PDB file of C-alpha atoms in Angstrom:
ATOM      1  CA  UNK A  29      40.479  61.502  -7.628  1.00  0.00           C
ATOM      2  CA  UNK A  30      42.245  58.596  -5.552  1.00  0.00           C
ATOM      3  CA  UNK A  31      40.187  54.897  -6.000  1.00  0.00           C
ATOM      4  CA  UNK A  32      38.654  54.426  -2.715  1.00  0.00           C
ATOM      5  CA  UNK A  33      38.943  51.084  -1.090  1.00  0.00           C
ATOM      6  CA  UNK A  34      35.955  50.544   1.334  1.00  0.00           C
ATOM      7  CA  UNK A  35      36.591  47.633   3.699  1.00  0.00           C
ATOM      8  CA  UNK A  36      34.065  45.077   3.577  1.00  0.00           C
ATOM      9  CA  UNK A  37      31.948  44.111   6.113  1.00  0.00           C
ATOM     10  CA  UNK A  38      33.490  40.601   7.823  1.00  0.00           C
ATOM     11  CA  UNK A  39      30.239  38.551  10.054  1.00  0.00           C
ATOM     12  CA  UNK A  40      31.623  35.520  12.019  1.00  0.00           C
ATOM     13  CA  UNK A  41      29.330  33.472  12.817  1.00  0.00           C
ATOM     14  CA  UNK A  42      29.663  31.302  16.468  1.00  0.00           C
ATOM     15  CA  UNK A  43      28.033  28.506  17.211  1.00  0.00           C
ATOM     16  CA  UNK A  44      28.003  24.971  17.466  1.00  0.00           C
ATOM     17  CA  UNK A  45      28.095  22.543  14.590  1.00  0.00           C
ATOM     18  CA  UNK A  46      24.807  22.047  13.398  1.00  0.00           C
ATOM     19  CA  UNK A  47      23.216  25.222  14.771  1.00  0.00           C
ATOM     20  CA  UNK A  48      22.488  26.435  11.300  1.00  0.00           C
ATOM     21  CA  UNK A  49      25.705  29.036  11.048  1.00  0.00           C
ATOM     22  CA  UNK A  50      25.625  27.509   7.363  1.00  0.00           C
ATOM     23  CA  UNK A  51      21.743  27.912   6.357  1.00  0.00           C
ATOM     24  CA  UNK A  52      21.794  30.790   8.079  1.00  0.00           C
ATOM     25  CA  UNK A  53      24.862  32.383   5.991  1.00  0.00           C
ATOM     26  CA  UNK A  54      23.474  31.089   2.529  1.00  0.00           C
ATOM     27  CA  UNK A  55      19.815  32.910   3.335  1.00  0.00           C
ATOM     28  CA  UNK A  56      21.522  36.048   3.316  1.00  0.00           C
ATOM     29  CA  UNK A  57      23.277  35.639   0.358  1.00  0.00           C
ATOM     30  CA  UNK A  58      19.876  35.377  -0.671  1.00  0.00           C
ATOM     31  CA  UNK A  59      18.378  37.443   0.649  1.00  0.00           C
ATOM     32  CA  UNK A  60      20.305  40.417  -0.258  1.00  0.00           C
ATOM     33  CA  UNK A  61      20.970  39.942  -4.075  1.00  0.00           C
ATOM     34  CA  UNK A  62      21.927  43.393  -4.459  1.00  0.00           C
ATOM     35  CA  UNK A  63      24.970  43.034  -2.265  1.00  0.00           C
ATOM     36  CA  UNK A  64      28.292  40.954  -3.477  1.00  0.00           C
ATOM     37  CA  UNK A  65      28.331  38.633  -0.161  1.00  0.00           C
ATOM     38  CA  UNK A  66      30.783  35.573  -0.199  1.00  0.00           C
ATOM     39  CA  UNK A  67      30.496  32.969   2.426  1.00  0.00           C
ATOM     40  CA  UNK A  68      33.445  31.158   3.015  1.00  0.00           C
ATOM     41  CA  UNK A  69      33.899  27.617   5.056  1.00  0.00           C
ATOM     42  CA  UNK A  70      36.447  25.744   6.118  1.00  0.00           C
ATOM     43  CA  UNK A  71      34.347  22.797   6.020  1.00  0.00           C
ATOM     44  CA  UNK A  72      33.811  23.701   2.582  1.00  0.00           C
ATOM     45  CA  UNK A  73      37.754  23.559   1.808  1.00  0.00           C
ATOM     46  CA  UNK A  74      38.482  20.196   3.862  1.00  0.00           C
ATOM     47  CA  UNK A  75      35.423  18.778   1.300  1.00  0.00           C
ATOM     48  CA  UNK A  76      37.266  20.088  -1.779  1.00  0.00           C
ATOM     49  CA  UNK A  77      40.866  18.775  -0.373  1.00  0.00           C
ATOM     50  CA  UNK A  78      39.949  15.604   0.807  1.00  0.00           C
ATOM     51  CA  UNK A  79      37.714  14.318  -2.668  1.00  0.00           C
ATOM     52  CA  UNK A  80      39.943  16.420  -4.560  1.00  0.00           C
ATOM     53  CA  UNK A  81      43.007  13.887  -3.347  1.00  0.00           C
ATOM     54  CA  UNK A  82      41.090  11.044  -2.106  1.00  0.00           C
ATOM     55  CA  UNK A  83      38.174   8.744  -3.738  1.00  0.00           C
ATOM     56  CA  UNK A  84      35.369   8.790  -1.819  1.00  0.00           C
ATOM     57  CA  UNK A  85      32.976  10.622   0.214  1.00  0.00           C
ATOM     58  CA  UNK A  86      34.696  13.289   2.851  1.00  0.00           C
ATOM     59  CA  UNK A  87      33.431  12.024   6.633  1.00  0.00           C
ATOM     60  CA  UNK A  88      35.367  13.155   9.740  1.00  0.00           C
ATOM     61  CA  UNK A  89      36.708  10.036  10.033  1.00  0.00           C
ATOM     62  CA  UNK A  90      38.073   9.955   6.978  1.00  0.00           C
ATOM     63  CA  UNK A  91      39.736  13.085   7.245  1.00  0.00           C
ATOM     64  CA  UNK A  92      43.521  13.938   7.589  1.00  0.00           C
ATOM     65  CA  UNK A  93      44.132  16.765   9.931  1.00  0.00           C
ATOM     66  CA  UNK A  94      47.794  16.730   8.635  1.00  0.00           C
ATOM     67  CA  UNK A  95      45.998  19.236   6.030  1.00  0.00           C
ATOM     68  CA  UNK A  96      44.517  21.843   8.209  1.00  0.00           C
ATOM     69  CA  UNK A  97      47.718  24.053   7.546  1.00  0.00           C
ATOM     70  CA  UNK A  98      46.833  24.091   3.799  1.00  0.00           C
ATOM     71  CA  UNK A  99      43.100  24.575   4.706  1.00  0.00           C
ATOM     72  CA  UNK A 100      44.574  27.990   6.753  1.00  0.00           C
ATOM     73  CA  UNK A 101      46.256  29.219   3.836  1.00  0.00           C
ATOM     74  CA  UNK A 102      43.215  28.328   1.589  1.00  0.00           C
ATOM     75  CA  UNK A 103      41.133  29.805   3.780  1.00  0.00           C
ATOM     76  CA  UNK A 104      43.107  33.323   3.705  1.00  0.00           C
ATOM     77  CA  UNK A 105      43.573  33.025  -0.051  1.00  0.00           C
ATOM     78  CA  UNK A 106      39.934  32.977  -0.202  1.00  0.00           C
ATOM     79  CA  UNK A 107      39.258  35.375   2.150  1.00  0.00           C
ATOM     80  CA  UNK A 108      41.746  38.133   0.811  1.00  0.00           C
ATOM     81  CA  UNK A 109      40.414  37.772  -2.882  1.00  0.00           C
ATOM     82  CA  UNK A 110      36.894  38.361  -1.022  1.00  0.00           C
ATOM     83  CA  UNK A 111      37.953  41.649   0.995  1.00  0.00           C
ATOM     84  CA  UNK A 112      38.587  43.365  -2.601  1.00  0.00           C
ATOM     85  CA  UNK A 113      35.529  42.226  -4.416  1.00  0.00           C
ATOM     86  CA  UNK A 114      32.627  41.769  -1.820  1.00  0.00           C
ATOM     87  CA  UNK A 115      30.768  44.109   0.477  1.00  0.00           C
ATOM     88  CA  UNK A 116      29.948  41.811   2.867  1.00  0.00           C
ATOM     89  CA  UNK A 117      32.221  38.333   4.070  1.00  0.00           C
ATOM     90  CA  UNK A 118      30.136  35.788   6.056  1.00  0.00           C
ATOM     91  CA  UNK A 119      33.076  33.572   7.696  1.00  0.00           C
ATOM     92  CA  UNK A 120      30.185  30.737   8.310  1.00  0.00           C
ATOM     93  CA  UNK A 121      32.416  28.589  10.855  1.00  0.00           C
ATOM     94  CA  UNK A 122      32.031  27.378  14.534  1.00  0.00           C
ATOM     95  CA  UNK A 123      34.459  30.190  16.111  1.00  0.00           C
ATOM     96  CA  UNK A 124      33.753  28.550  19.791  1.00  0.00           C
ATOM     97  CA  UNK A 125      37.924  29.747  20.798  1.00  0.00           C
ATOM     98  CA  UNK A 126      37.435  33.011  21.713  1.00  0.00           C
ATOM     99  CA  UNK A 127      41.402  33.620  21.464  1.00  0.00           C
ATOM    100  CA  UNK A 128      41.802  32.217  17.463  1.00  0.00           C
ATOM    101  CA  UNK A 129      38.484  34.209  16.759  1.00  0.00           C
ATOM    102  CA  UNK A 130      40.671  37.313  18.188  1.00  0.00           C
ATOM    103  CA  UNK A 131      44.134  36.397  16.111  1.00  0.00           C
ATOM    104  CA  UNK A 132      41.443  36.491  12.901  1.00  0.00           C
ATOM    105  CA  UNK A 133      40.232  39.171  13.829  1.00  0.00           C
ATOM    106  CA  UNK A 134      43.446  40.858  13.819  1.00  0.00           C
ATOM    107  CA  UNK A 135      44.448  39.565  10.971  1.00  0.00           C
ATOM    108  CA  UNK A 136      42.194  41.126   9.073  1.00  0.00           C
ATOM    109  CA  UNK A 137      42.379  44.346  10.707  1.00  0.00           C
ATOM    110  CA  UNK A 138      46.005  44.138   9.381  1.00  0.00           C
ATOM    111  CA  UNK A 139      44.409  43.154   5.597  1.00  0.00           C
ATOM    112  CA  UNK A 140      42.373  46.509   5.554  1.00  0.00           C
ATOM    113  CA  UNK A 141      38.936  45.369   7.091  1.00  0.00           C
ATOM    114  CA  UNK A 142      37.643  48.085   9.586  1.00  0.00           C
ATOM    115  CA  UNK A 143      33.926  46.816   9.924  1.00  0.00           C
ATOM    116  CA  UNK A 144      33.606  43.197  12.091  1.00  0.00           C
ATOM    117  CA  UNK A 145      30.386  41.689  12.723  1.00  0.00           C
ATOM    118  CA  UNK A 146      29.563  38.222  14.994  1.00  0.00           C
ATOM    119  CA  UNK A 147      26.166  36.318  14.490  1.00  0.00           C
ATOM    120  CA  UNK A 148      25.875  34.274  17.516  1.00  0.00           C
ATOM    121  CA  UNK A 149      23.760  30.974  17.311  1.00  0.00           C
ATOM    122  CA  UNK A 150      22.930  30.186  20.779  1.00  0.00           C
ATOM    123  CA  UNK A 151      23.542  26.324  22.152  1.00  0.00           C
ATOM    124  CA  UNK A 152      20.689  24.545  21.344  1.00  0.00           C
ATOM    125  CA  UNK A 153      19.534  21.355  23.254  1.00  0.00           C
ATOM    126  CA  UNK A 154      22.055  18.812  22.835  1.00  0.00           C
ATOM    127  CA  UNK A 155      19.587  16.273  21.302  1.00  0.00           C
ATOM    128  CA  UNK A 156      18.054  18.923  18.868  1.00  0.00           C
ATOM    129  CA  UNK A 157      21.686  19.272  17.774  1.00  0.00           C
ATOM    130  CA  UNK A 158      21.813  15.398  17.162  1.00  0.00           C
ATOM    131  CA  UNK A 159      18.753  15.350  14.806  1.00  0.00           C
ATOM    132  CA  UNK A 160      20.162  18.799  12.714  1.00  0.00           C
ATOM    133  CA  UNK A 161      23.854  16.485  12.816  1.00  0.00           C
ATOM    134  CA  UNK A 162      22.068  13.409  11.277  1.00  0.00           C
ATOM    135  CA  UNK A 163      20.379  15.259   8.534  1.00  0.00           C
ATOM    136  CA  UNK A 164      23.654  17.287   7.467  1.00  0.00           C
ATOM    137  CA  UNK A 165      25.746  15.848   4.013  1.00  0.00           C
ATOM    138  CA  UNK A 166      28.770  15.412   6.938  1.00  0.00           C
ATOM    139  CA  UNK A 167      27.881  14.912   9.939  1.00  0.00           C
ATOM    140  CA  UNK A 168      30.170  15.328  13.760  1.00  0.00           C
ATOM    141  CA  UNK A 169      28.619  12.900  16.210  1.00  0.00           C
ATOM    142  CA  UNK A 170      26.765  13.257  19.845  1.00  0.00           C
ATOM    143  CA  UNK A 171      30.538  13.549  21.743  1.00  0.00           C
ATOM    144  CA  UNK A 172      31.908  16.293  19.071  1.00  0.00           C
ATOM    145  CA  UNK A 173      28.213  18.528  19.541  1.00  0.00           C
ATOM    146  CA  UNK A 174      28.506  18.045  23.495  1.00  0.00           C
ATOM    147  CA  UNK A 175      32.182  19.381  23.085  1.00  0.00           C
ATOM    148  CA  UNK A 176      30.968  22.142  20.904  1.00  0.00           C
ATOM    149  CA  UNK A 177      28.187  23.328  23.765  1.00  0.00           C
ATOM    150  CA  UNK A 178      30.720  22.709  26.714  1.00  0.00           C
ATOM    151  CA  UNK A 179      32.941  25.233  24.879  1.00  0.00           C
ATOM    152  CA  UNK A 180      30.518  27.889  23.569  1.00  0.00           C
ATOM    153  CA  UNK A 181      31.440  30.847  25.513  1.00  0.00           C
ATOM    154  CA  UNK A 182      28.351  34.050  26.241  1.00  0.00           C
ATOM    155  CA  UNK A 183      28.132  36.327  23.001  1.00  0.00           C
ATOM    156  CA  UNK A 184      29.586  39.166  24.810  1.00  0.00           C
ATOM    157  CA  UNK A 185      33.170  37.155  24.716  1.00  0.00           C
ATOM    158  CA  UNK A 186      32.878  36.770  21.188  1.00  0.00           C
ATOM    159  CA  UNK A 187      32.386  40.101  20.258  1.00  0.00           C
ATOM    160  CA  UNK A 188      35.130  41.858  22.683  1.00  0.00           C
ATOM    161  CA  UNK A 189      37.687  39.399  20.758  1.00  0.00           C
ATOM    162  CA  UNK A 190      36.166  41.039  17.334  1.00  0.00           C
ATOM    163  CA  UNK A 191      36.318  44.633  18.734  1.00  0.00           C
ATOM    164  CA  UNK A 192      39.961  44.230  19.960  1.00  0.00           C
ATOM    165  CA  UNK A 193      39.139  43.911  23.449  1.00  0.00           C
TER     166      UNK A 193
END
């Protein structure tokens, strides 16, 4: 009998920074102990690159977007070692371009993945934002959260870019 591959199940979160995409992606992993869920940041990879080649703490300002090509290819390294091993991938970053969400999307249609999920964290009151920002290990700033709401699109974009739309 042929080895089945069954395509994972891919959730992209949306939301602002600091709207608890993160929290919210590491209470289902444990949650659901009897399903192999990875959560994958980019966040997560700029933090390993920049300490990893730098001394110091990672902040924003600190950070060199010369690197965000080798976060992308980190980023898909991780995720295609996840699509054969996991049953469910939690992509746990903002996702506020509705057109980039779509190329990912597509891209991992073309890896195998047939089941695409979005949780959508709804903007939350800028200043609520601000407190969540100040509490996080990294945080953005006021300017970068009021960005973040100006460009959070209704969920219904989000999800016709995930469906192909």
């Amino acid at each position: 009998m042929p080895d089945l591959k069954i395509s994972p199940l891919v959730i992209f979160t949306v939301g602002t920074a600091a709207s608890g995409k993160s929290t919210w992606a590491r209470s289902v992993q444990s949650r659901y102990t009897g399903l192999r869920i990875a959560v994958i940041e980019r966040d997560e990879i700029r933090v390993s690159l920049h300490e990893g080649r730098i001394e110091g703490v990672f902040s924003w300002l600190a950070w060199n977007p010369a690197l965000e090509g080798k976060v992308q290819r980190l980023w898909e390294q991780r995720v295609r070692g996840a699509i054969g091993t996991h049953d469910v991938l939690v992509l746990a970053d903002t996702h506020l371009d509705v057109g980039d969400l779509a190329k990912k999307a597509q891209w991992l249609r073309d890896q195998g993945v047939t089941e695409m999920s979005v949780h959508y964290f709804p903007a939350l009151p800028l200043m609520e934002l601000i407190r969540r920002d100040r509490g996080r290990g990294h945080p953005v700033g006021g300017e970068v959260l009021r960005e973040h709401i100006k460009k959070l699109e209704p969920e219904d974009r989000y999800w016709e870019a995930v469906d192909g739309l």
